[in-house]
Short mmCIF file of C-alpha atoms in Angstrom, two decimals:
data_model
loop_
_atom_site.label_atom_id
_atom_site.label_comp_id
_atom_site.label_asym_id
_atom_site.label_seq_id
_atom_site.Cartn_x
_atom_site.Cartn_y
_atom_site.Cartn_z
CA MET A 1 -20.27 6.24 35.96
CA ASP A 2 -17.94 3.23 38.09
CA SER A 3 -16.93 1.69 34.31
CA TYR A 4 -15.67 5.35 33.53
CA THR A 5 -13.90 6.06 37.35
CA PRO A 6 -10.67 4.81 35.66
CA ILE A 7 -11.20 6.87 32.90
CA LEU A 8 -11.52 9.83 34.61
CA GLY A 9 -8.87 8.98 36.68
CA LEU A 10 -6.63 8.41 34.28
CA GLY A 11 -7.08 12.50 32.86
CA VAL A 12 -6.74 13.14 36.76
CA ALA A 13 -3.27 11.38 36.36
CA VAL A 14 -1.77 12.78 32.85
CA PHE A 15 -3.65 16.63 34.64
CA THR A 16 -1.50 16.31 37.44
CA LEU A 17 1.55 14.86 35.27
CA ILE A 18 1.02 18.53 33.01
CA PHE A 19 0.84 20.58 36.35
CA LEU A 20 3.39 19.56 38.54
CA VAL A 21 5.84 19.66 35.47
CA LEU A 22 4.75 23.52 34.24
CA ARG A 23 3.80 24.55 37.64
CA THR A 24 5.32 22.97 40.90
CA ARG A 25 9.76 22.33 41.09
CA ILE A 26 9.20 18.75 41.18
CA HIS A 27 11.34 17.32 38.48
CA VAL A 28 9.36 15.31 35.32
CA LEU A 29 10.59 12.11 36.72
CA LEU A 30 8.81 12.47 39.95
CA ALA A 31 5.38 13.83 38.14
CA MET A 32 5.31 10.73 36.45
CA LEU A 33 5.26 8.50 38.99
CA ILE A 34 2.86 10.16 41.08
CA ALA A 35 0.51 9.97 37.96
CA VAL A 36 1.60 6.25 38.11
CA VAL A 37 -0.22 5.88 41.32
CA ILE A 38 -3.32 7.67 40.48
CA ALA A 39 -3.95 6.49 37.51
CA GLY A 40 -2.82 3.01 39.32
CA ILE A 41 -5.34 3.58 42.35
CA SER A 42 -8.47 5.07 40.29
CA GLY A 43 -7.76 2.06 38.28
CA GLY A 44 -8.84 -0.65 40.93
CA LEU A 45 -5.25 -1.62 42.18
CA THR A 46 -4.12 -2.40 45.31
CA MET A 47 -1.09 0.04 46.83
CA SER A 48 1.37 -3.51 47.03
CA ASN A 49 0.47 -4.03 43.40
CA ILE A 50 1.17 -0.78 42.01
CA VAL A 51 4.69 -1.20 43.11
CA GLU A 52 5.07 -3.97 42.10
CA VAL A 53 3.55 -3.19 37.85
CA ILE A 54 5.55 -0.39 37.99
CA THR A 55 8.99 -2.18 38.24
CA LYS A 56 6.94 -4.45 36.39
CA GLY A 57 7.12 -2.33 33.72
CA PHE A 58 9.85 0.31 35.13
CA GLY A 59 12.38 -2.76 34.25
CA SER A 60 11.16 -4.79 30.99
CA THR A 61 10.44 -0.81 29.51
CA LEU A 62 14.31 -0.56 30.21
CA GLY A 63 15.58 -4.39 29.20
CA SER A 64 14.87 -3.81 26.15
CA ILE A 65 16.59 -0.14 24.76
CA GLY A 66 18.38 0.43 28.23
CA ILE A 67 21.43 -0.53 26.99
CA VAL A 68 21.19 0.20 23.28
CA ILE A 69 20.04 3.93 24.65
CA GLY A 70 23.34 3.79 26.14
CA LEU A 71 25.85 2.76 23.62
CA GLY A 72 24.24 4.96 21.37
CA CYS A 73 25.46 8.22 23.53
CA MET A 74 28.65 6.50 23.74
CA MET A 75 28.82 6.97 19.83
CA GLY A 76 28.09 9.58 19.52
CA ARG A 77 30.00 11.51 22.47
CA ILE A 78 32.59 9.97 20.15
CA LEU A 79 31.79 11.43 16.80
CA GLU A 80 31.70 15.31 19.23
CA VAL A 81 34.59 14.90 19.65
CA SER A 82 36.93 13.25 16.82
CA GLY A 83 35.54 16.03 14.81
CA ALA A 84 34.06 13.54 12.87
CA THR A 85 30.78 15.94 12.75
CA GLU A 86 32.89 18.51 11.10
CA ARG A 87 33.89 16.59 8.28
CA ILE A 88 30.76 14.66 6.86
CA ALA A 89 29.20 18.07 6.73
CA TYR A 90 32.86 19.86 5.27
CA SER A 91 32.48 16.72 3.03
CA LEU A 92 28.92 16.71 2.31
CA ILE A 93 29.60 20.85 0.84
CA GLN A 94 31.63 20.43 -1.07
CA CYS A 95 30.68 18.59 -2.97
CA LEU A 96 27.33 19.81 -3.71
CA GLY A 97 28.87 22.53 -4.87
CA LYS A 98 28.66 27.09 -3.80
CA ARG A 99 24.83 27.89 -3.35
CA ARG A 100 24.07 24.47 -2.17
CA GLU A 101 24.93 25.26 1.23
CA GLU A 102 21.95 24.78 3.02
CA TRP A 103 21.09 20.78 1.60
CA ALA A 104 24.94 20.00 2.06
CA LEU A 105 23.77 21.75 5.47
CA ALA A 106 20.09 20.26 6.04
CA ILE A 107 22.37 16.29 4.20
CA THR A 108 24.57 16.61 7.91
CA GLY A 109 21.91 17.17 10.04
CA TYR A 110 20.06 14.86 8.61
CA ILE A 111 22.75 12.63 9.20
CA VAL A 112 24.51 13.51 12.21
CA SER A 113 21.19 13.66 14.54
CA ILE A 114 21.54 10.02 14.56
CA PRO A 115 22.47 9.15 16.79
CA ILE A 116 24.47 12.79 18.46
CA PHE A 117 21.90 14.62 20.42
CA VAL A 118 20.06 17.71 18.89
CA ASN A 119 21.03 20.39 20.61
CA SER A 120 25.65 19.32 21.16
CA ALA A 121 25.29 18.05 17.46
CA PHE A 122 24.36 22.80 16.55
CA VAL A 123 26.26 23.42 18.87
CA ILE A 124 29.29 22.10 16.89
CA LEU A 125 27.88 22.67 13.29
CA TYR A 126 27.54 26.18 13.66
CA PRO A 127 30.70 27.67 13.80
CA LEU A 128 31.12 26.03 10.31
CA VAL A 129 27.22 28.09 9.04
CA LYS A 130 28.75 31.09 10.15
CA ALA A 131 31.74 30.46 7.48
CA LEU A 132 29.54 29.36 5.01
CA ALA A 133 27.15 32.61 5.79
CA LYS A 134 30.09 34.48 5.53
CA GLN A 135 32.79 32.69 2.60
CA GLY A 136 29.20 32.11 -0.63
CA LYS A 137 27.59 35.75 1.13
CA ARG A 138 24.50 33.93 1.64
CA ASN A 139 21.87 34.11 4.02
CA LEU A 140 22.41 33.55 7.66
CA LEU A 141 18.94 32.43 8.70
CA THR A 142 18.71 30.39 5.53
CA LEU A 143 21.81 28.13 6.50
CA GLY A 144 21.65 27.46 10.17
CA VAL A 145 17.56 26.82 9.70
CA ALA A 146 18.41 23.95 7.10
CA LEU A 147 21.51 22.84 10.05
CA ALA A 148 19.31 23.06 13.09
CA GLY A 149 15.70 21.50 10.65
CA GLY A 150 17.97 18.42 9.66
CA LEU A 151 19.16 18.26 13.20
CA VAL A 152 15.84 18.28 15.18
CA VAL A 153 13.89 16.01 12.11
CA THR A 154 15.51 12.51 12.50
CA HIS A 155 16.62 12.99 16.18
CA HIS A 156 12.41 13.02 17.09
CA ILE A 157 12.16 10.00 15.21
CA VAL A 158 15.28 8.12 14.04
CA PRO A 159 17.30 5.41 16.21
CA PRO A 160 19.42 5.30 18.55
CA THR A 161 17.86 8.88 19.72
CA PRO A 162 16.60 8.94 23.51
CA GLY A 163 12.91 9.31 22.55
CA PRO A 164 12.66 7.44 20.00
CA LEU A 165 14.35 4.30 21.29
CA GLY A 166 11.86 4.57 24.27
CA VAL A 167 8.79 4.56 21.80
CA ALA A 168 9.76 1.69 19.95
CA GLY A 169 10.56 -0.11 23.29
CA ILE A 170 7.07 1.47 25.06
CA PHE A 171 5.18 0.06 21.61
CA GLY A 172 6.68 -3.08 21.29
CA VAL A 173 7.88 -2.69 18.12
CA SER A 174 11.78 -4.04 16.69
CA ILE A 175 13.99 -1.01 15.76
CA GLY A 176 15.05 -1.64 13.16
CA SER A 177 11.37 -1.56 11.34
CA MET A 178 11.17 1.56 13.41
CA MET A 179 14.91 3.46 12.68
CA LEU A 180 13.58 2.29 8.33
CA ALA A 181 10.42 3.85 8.52
CA GLY A 182 11.25 7.02 10.89
CA MET A 183 13.87 7.75 7.95
CA VAL A 184 11.92 7.01 4.91
CA LEU A 185 8.91 9.33 6.65
CA ALA A 186 12.24 12.27 7.50
CA VAL A 187 13.21 13.01 4.44
CA PRO A 188 9.79 15.01 2.85
CA CYS A 189 9.84 16.33 6.29
CA VAL A 190 14.30 17.87 5.73
CA ILE A 191 13.21 19.05 2.54
CA GLY A 192 10.17 21.20 3.20
CA ILE A 193 12.09 22.98 6.27
CA THR A 194 15.21 23.10 3.72
CA PHE A 195 13.00 25.21 1.51
CA TYR A 196 11.06 27.42 3.69
CA ALA A 197 14.36 27.71 5.19
CA LYS A 198 15.59 29.77 1.44
CA TRP A 199 12.13 31.43 1.54
CA LEU A 200 13.74 32.80 5.39
CA GLU A 201 16.49 34.40 2.32
CA THR A 202 14.01 36.73 0.70
CA LYS A 203 11.67 37.71 4.12
CA TYR A 204 15.29 38.80 5.71
CA PRO A 205 17.42 40.63 4.02
CA GLU A 206 19.24 41.95 6.11
CA TYR A 207 20.58 38.83 7.27
CA GLN A 208 22.91 38.69 4.44
CA PHE A 209 26.91 38.14 4.18
CA ALA A 210 27.30 40.94 1.90
CA ASP A 211 31.15 40.39 1.47
CA THR A 212 35.06 38.54 3.39
CA GLU A 213 38.25 38.49 1.64
CA GLU A 214 39.07 34.74 3.99
CA ASN A 215 37.87 31.74 1.21
CA LEU A 216 36.06 28.80 3.23
CA GLN A 217 39.93 26.25 3.14
CA GLN A 218 41.01 29.02 5.26
CA ILE A 219 37.27 30.28 7.20
CA HIS A 220 37.30 26.59 7.98
CA GLN A 221 41.02 25.93 9.61
CA HIS A 222 40.31 28.61 11.71
CA TYR A 223 37.61 27.44 12.78
CA MET A 224 39.74 23.85 13.74
CA GLU A 225 43.14 25.87 14.70
CA GLU A 226 40.25 27.43 17.16
CA LYS A 227 38.68 23.79 18.32
CA ALA A 228 42.19 22.22 19.40
CA ASN A 229 44.19 22.10 15.99
CA LYS A 230 42.72 18.98 16.16
CA ARG A 231 42.88 16.72 12.39
CA LEU A 232 40.15 15.48 10.67
CA PRO A 233 39.25 12.13 10.29
CA SER A 234 38.53 11.53 6.84
CA LEU A 235 34.48 11.38 5.19
CA PHE A 236 34.99 7.75 5.11
CA LEU A 237 35.50 6.56 9.33
CA SER A 238 33.35 9.85 9.71
CA LEU A 239 30.97 7.62 7.85
CA LEU A 240 31.64 4.45 9.42
CA PRO A 241 30.05 4.21 13.00
CA ILE A 242 26.92 5.81 11.60
CA ILE A 243 26.61 3.45 8.88
CA VAL A 244 26.93 0.10 9.73
CA PRO A 245 24.58 -0.35 12.92
CA ILE A 246 22.09 1.20 11.09
CA ILE A 247 23.07 -1.75 7.99
CA LEU A 248 23.02 -4.34 10.27
CA ILE A 249 20.19 -3.48 11.72
CA LEU A 250 17.95 -2.95 8.72
CA ILE A 251 18.99 -6.14 6.92
CA LYS A 252 17.76 -8.37 10.17
CA ALA A 253 14.62 -6.42 9.70
CA ILE A 254 14.62 -7.02 6.37
CA ASN A 255 15.44 -11.07 6.36
CA ASN A 256 12.47 -11.02 9.29
CA MET A 257 10.36 -9.86 6.07
CA ILE A 258 11.69 -12.22 3.54
CA LEU A 259 11.69 -15.77 6.13
CA GLY A 260 7.25 -14.90 6.91
CA MET A 261 7.49 -16.27 2.76
CA ASP A 262 5.97 -19.13 2.33
CA GLY A 263 9.62 -20.27 0.06
CA PHE A 264 11.80 -19.50 2.84
CA VAL A 265 10.09 -20.99 5.86
CA GLY A 266 12.41 -23.51 8.35
CA LYS A 267 14.83 -21.32 6.72
CA GLU A 268 16.09 -19.27 9.96
CA LYS A 269 18.58 -21.72 11.51
CA TYR A 270 21.22 -21.39 7.53
CA PHE A 271 24.53 -20.06 8.60
CA TYR A 272 23.81 -17.01 7.55
CA PHE A 273 20.48 -15.64 8.92
CA GLN A 274 21.42 -16.50 12.40
CA LEU A 275 24.80 -14.86 11.84
CA LEU A 276 22.80 -11.11 10.32
CA ASP A 277 19.66 -11.52 12.78
CA PHE A 278 22.76 -11.48 16.26
CA LEU A 279 25.01 -9.02 14.60
CA GLY A 280 21.91 -6.06 13.09
CA THR A 281 20.75 -7.60 17.09
CA PRO A 282 20.65 -3.80 18.06
CA ILE A 283 22.38 -3.81 21.42
CA ILE A 284 24.96 -5.41 19.35
CA ALA A 285 24.98 -3.52 15.79
CA LEU A 286 25.16 0.09 18.62
CA ALA A 287 28.50 -2.17 20.03
CA ILE A 288 30.26 -2.83 17.46
CA SER A 289 29.53 1.09 16.62
CA VAL A 290 31.46 2.42 19.53
CA LEU A 291 34.31 0.26 19.29
CA LEU A 292 34.84 1.41 15.39
CA ALA A 293 34.52 4.74 16.28
CA VAL A 294 36.79 3.89 19.59
CA TYR A 295 39.57 2.28 17.93
CA THR A 296 39.02 4.34 14.02
CA LEU A 297 38.38 8.25 14.87
CA ILE A 298 40.61 8.60 17.80
CA PRO A 299 42.81 5.98 17.48
CA LYS A 300 45.65 7.96 19.35
CA ILE A 301 43.85 9.20 23.20
CA SER A 302 44.96 7.61 26.07
CA LYS A 303 42.19 4.54 27.59
CA HIS A 304 41.99 7.15 30.44
CA GLU A 305 40.19 9.49 27.77
CA VAL A 306 37.94 6.75 25.85
CA ILE A 307 36.76 6.21 29.34
CA GLU A 308 36.06 9.39 30.59
CA HIS A 309 34.13 10.80 26.58
CA LEU A 310 32.88 7.36 27.40
CA GLU A 311 31.22 7.70 29.78
CA SER A 312 29.75 11.13 29.67
CA GLY A 313 28.00 9.78 27.28
CA VAL A 314 25.98 7.97 29.51
CA GLN A 315 25.55 10.35 31.37
CA THR A 316 23.56 12.18 29.27
CA ALA A 317 21.27 9.34 28.94
CA GLY A 318 20.24 8.98 32.12
CA ILE A 319 17.37 11.02 33.39
CA ILE A 320 16.07 9.75 29.62
CA LEU A 321 16.47 6.45 30.97
CA LEU A 322 14.49 7.15 33.45
CA VAL A 323 11.92 8.84 32.61
CA THR A 324 11.33 6.42 29.34
CA GLY A 325 11.22 3.62 32.26
CA ALA A 326 9.02 6.02 34.32
CA GLY A 327 6.73 5.94 31.04
CA GLY A 328 7.22 2.32 30.66
CA ALA A 329 5.45 1.73 34.21
CA LEU A 330 2.79 4.20 33.86
CA GLY A 331 1.36 2.33 30.65
CA ALA A 332 2.18 -1.24 32.70
CA VAL A 333 -0.15 0.01 34.93
CA LEU A 334 -2.67 1.10 32.38
CA ARG A 335 -3.00 -2.63 31.67
CA GLU A 336 -2.94 -4.31 34.25
CA SER A 337 -5.77 -2.36 35.84
CA GLY A 338 -8.02 -2.29 32.90
CA THR A 339 -7.59 1.14 31.58
CA GLY A 340 -6.06 0.74 28.52
CA THR A 341 -9.61 -2.02 27.60
CA LEU A 342 -11.65 0.44 28.40
CA LEU A 343 -10.69 3.48 27.17
CA ALA A 344 -10.10 0.99 23.65
CA GLN A 345 -14.10 0.50 23.54
CA GLN A 346 -14.17 4.15 23.02
CA VAL A 347 -11.24 4.97 20.92
CA ALA A 348 -12.15 2.59 18.13
CA SER A 349 -15.62 4.41 18.25
CA LEU A 350 -14.36 7.92 17.70
CA PRO A 351 -14.43 8.71 13.32
CA ILE A 352 -10.78 8.74 13.37
CA THR A 353 -8.32 6.34 13.18
CA PRO A 354 -6.84 4.88 15.86
CA VAL A 355 -2.48 5.51 14.74
CA LEU A 356 -3.68 9.14 15.70
CA ILE A 357 -3.88 8.99 19.88
CA PRO A 358 -0.82 9.41 19.70
CA PHE A 359 0.58 11.93 17.75
CA ILE A 360 -2.72 14.46 18.79
CA ILE A 361 -1.12 13.32 23.24
CA ALA A 362 2.48 14.15 21.38
CA THR A 363 1.23 17.27 19.85
CA LEU A 364 -0.53 18.60 23.39
CA VAL A 365 2.22 17.97 25.20
CA ARG A 366 5.27 19.45 23.41
CA LEU A 367 2.55 22.18 23.24
CA VAL A 368 1.65 22.46 26.75
CA GLN A 369 5.60 21.72 28.58
CA GLY A 370 8.59 22.27 25.53
CA SER A 371 10.06 18.56 25.64
CA GLY A 372 10.54 16.90 22.58
CA THR A 373 10.73 13.04 24.36
CA VAL A 374 8.97 13.79 26.97
CA ALA A 375 5.74 14.35 25.20
CA MET A 376 6.70 11.40 22.75
CA ILE A 377 7.71 8.93 25.95
CA THR A 378 4.05 10.56 27.36
CA ALA A 379 2.30 10.16 23.93
CA ALA A 380 3.19 6.23 24.02
CA SER A 381 2.48 5.21 27.86
CA ILE A 382 -0.68 6.30 27.51
CA SER A 383 -1.90 5.61 23.93
CA ALA A 384 -0.17 1.79 23.36
CA PRO A 385 -2.06 -0.12 25.43
CA VAL A 386 -5.22 1.70 24.60
CA ILE A 387 -4.64 1.33 20.94
CA SER A 388 -2.93 -2.11 21.59
CA GLN A 389 -6.84 -3.62 21.79
CA ILE A 390 -8.17 -2.32 18.86
CA PRO A 391 -7.93 -4.50 15.93
CA GLY A 392 -5.74 -4.43 12.56
CA ILE A 393 -4.01 -1.42 13.90
CA ASN A 394 -0.08 -1.23 13.11
CA MET A 395 1.91 -0.04 15.95
CA LEU A 396 4.68 0.51 13.85
CA LEU A 397 2.92 3.06 12.47
CA ALA A 398 1.61 4.72 15.50
CA ALA A 399 4.86 4.70 17.92
CA GLN A 400 6.52 7.43 14.77
CA ALA A 401 3.06 8.87 15.33
CA ALA A 402 3.96 9.69 18.28
CA ALA A 403 7.30 10.78 17.55
CA ILE A 404 5.60 13.00 15.03
CA GLY A 405 3.44 14.89 17.98
CA ALA A 406 6.06 15.66 18.97
CA LEU A 407 7.17 18.21 16.41
CA PHE A 408 4.64 19.91 17.27
CA PHE A 409 5.36 24.16 17.35
CA SER A 410 8.44 24.27 18.79
CA TYR A 411 8.64 27.80 21.70
CA PHE A 412 9.80 29.31 24.44
CA ASN A 413 9.81 26.10 26.85
CA ASP A 414 11.87 24.28 24.28
CA SER A 415 15.87 24.87 25.32
CA LEU A 416 16.61 23.92 21.44
CA PHE A 417 13.95 27.04 20.27
CA TRP A 418 16.41 29.48 23.02
CA MET A 419 19.60 28.17 20.91
CA VAL A 420 18.85 27.93 17.33
CA ASN A 421 18.03 31.66 17.84
CA ARG A 422 20.07 33.04 20.33
CA MET A 423 22.93 31.76 17.79
CA MET A 424 21.64 33.37 15.13
CA GLY A 425 21.47 36.56 17.54
CA ILE A 426 17.33 36.62 16.88
CA LYS A 427 15.74 38.66 20.44
CA ASP A 428 12.67 39.73 18.68
CA ALA A 429 9.54 36.92 19.73
CA LYS A 430 7.34 37.36 16.51
CA GLN A 431 11.43 37.02 14.33
CA GLN A 432 12.09 33.69 16.61
CA MET A 433 8.56 31.86 15.94
CA ILE A 434 9.02 33.08 12.50
CA VAL A 435 11.87 31.40 12.16
CA TRP A 436 11.90 28.66 14.51
CA SER A 437 8.80 27.73 15.57
CA VAL A 438 6.73 27.81 11.98
CA PRO A 439 10.06 25.02 10.74
CA THR A 440 8.88 22.92 13.51
CA THR A 441 5.19 23.10 13.01
CA ILE A 442 5.82 22.14 8.74
CA ALA A 443 7.88 19.06 9.57
CA TRP A 444 5.27 17.84 11.76
CA GLY A 445 1.92 18.70 9.09
CA ILE A 446 4.07 17.14 6.41
CA GLY A 447 5.61 13.72 9.07
CA LEU A 448 1.38 13.69 9.49
CA CYS A 449 0.15 13.57 6.56
CA GLY A 450 3.29 10.42 5.29
CA ILE A 451 1.87 8.96 9.19
CA LEU A 452 -1.53 9.23 6.98
CA VAL A 453 -0.48 7.89 3.64
CA LEU A 454 1.55 4.72 4.69
CA ASN A 455 -1.68 4.40 7.47
CA LEU A 456 -3.39 4.17 4.11
CA ILE A 457 -0.98 1.48 1.81
CA MET A 458 -0.44 -0.54 4.49
#
């Protein structure tokens, strides 16, 4: 029985965490710290050891991804205030042409939500959805869900969004690999949601706009005048701060794979590899991106306003940094106490691939408390020290499994659920779930299939 005490203690800690978040006024950060203490005591650590391990785990986790989260939020804020997000959406709509607006909006969401918080991006772009629905006599639900679907998928699984960044830090996988895998896995998920959005046009024809005398250019111009009468940056400049860090990080990841080949052993000292290794470090790549955004997207704004925008972006990351650090502390306690090793022995005997453990945990936590970020970080904190003890586990896929599991069934306890439904004027609870809970679950299911396929291949 003594050998199972740490595992039972972890179960009590997780139950306590969920109960405190759902049923009390205690913030998730404090709830996680309480859970960490319970897990540490049941794992045999002394009080002083627990504090020491919490500090070490918190610091090591934020040390790897804290600055990157802050820089990513800065860049996202500049993209918001400069009008770059509107430019990307409008250009894609013009490019794809009439009757393909849902695909243009889905692609826009896929791109925009990599650096920008999903809630902010939806608020910024939703007026354009209404304008397109009126001008093209299209179904409002089809366009709105396509946009929200593109936004929510990359928000959940592609860094530098804070959630997947935190998961990457806890699992100890490179951000470049996490980004590349996320971008690949996100594509079929977004496609699945977009096809479902097209079906909503048949399911709810009453949301079809019938007539309008305004054309798209007039509607868009009116919208922009209301927003602040500002000029939009060019498409090239709008995409530049997003694409440059992605390219630099991916080049570094590819170079690392090349240097692992027999013919390239010892060539890491070449100037090319050293330069790209430096520029492709997420901190440097995101710093370059922030500079590009400041000097190309808002060149005429005063120094005071620029600093104000950058600092407001960082403020949104504050609680995410703290929760991510607390997740790292929980993982450190599980490793130090030996609970992770004990659990690994039990998990290895289960009739499922261990990669699915973080997926299952994230799914359950998402269902009971609503926040995708909290769900994936909690799943990563619990599972990373466990499955890292099992030989042959692909930690990148495990990290993505935690992120994808957090997509499951967005409903009443998720702020985005209310934002999407209320902005589209949907009040019936059943209809709300059909419009938004089902699409997120479709993405969850497709993402699970992607994880299982990649696990077989890799």
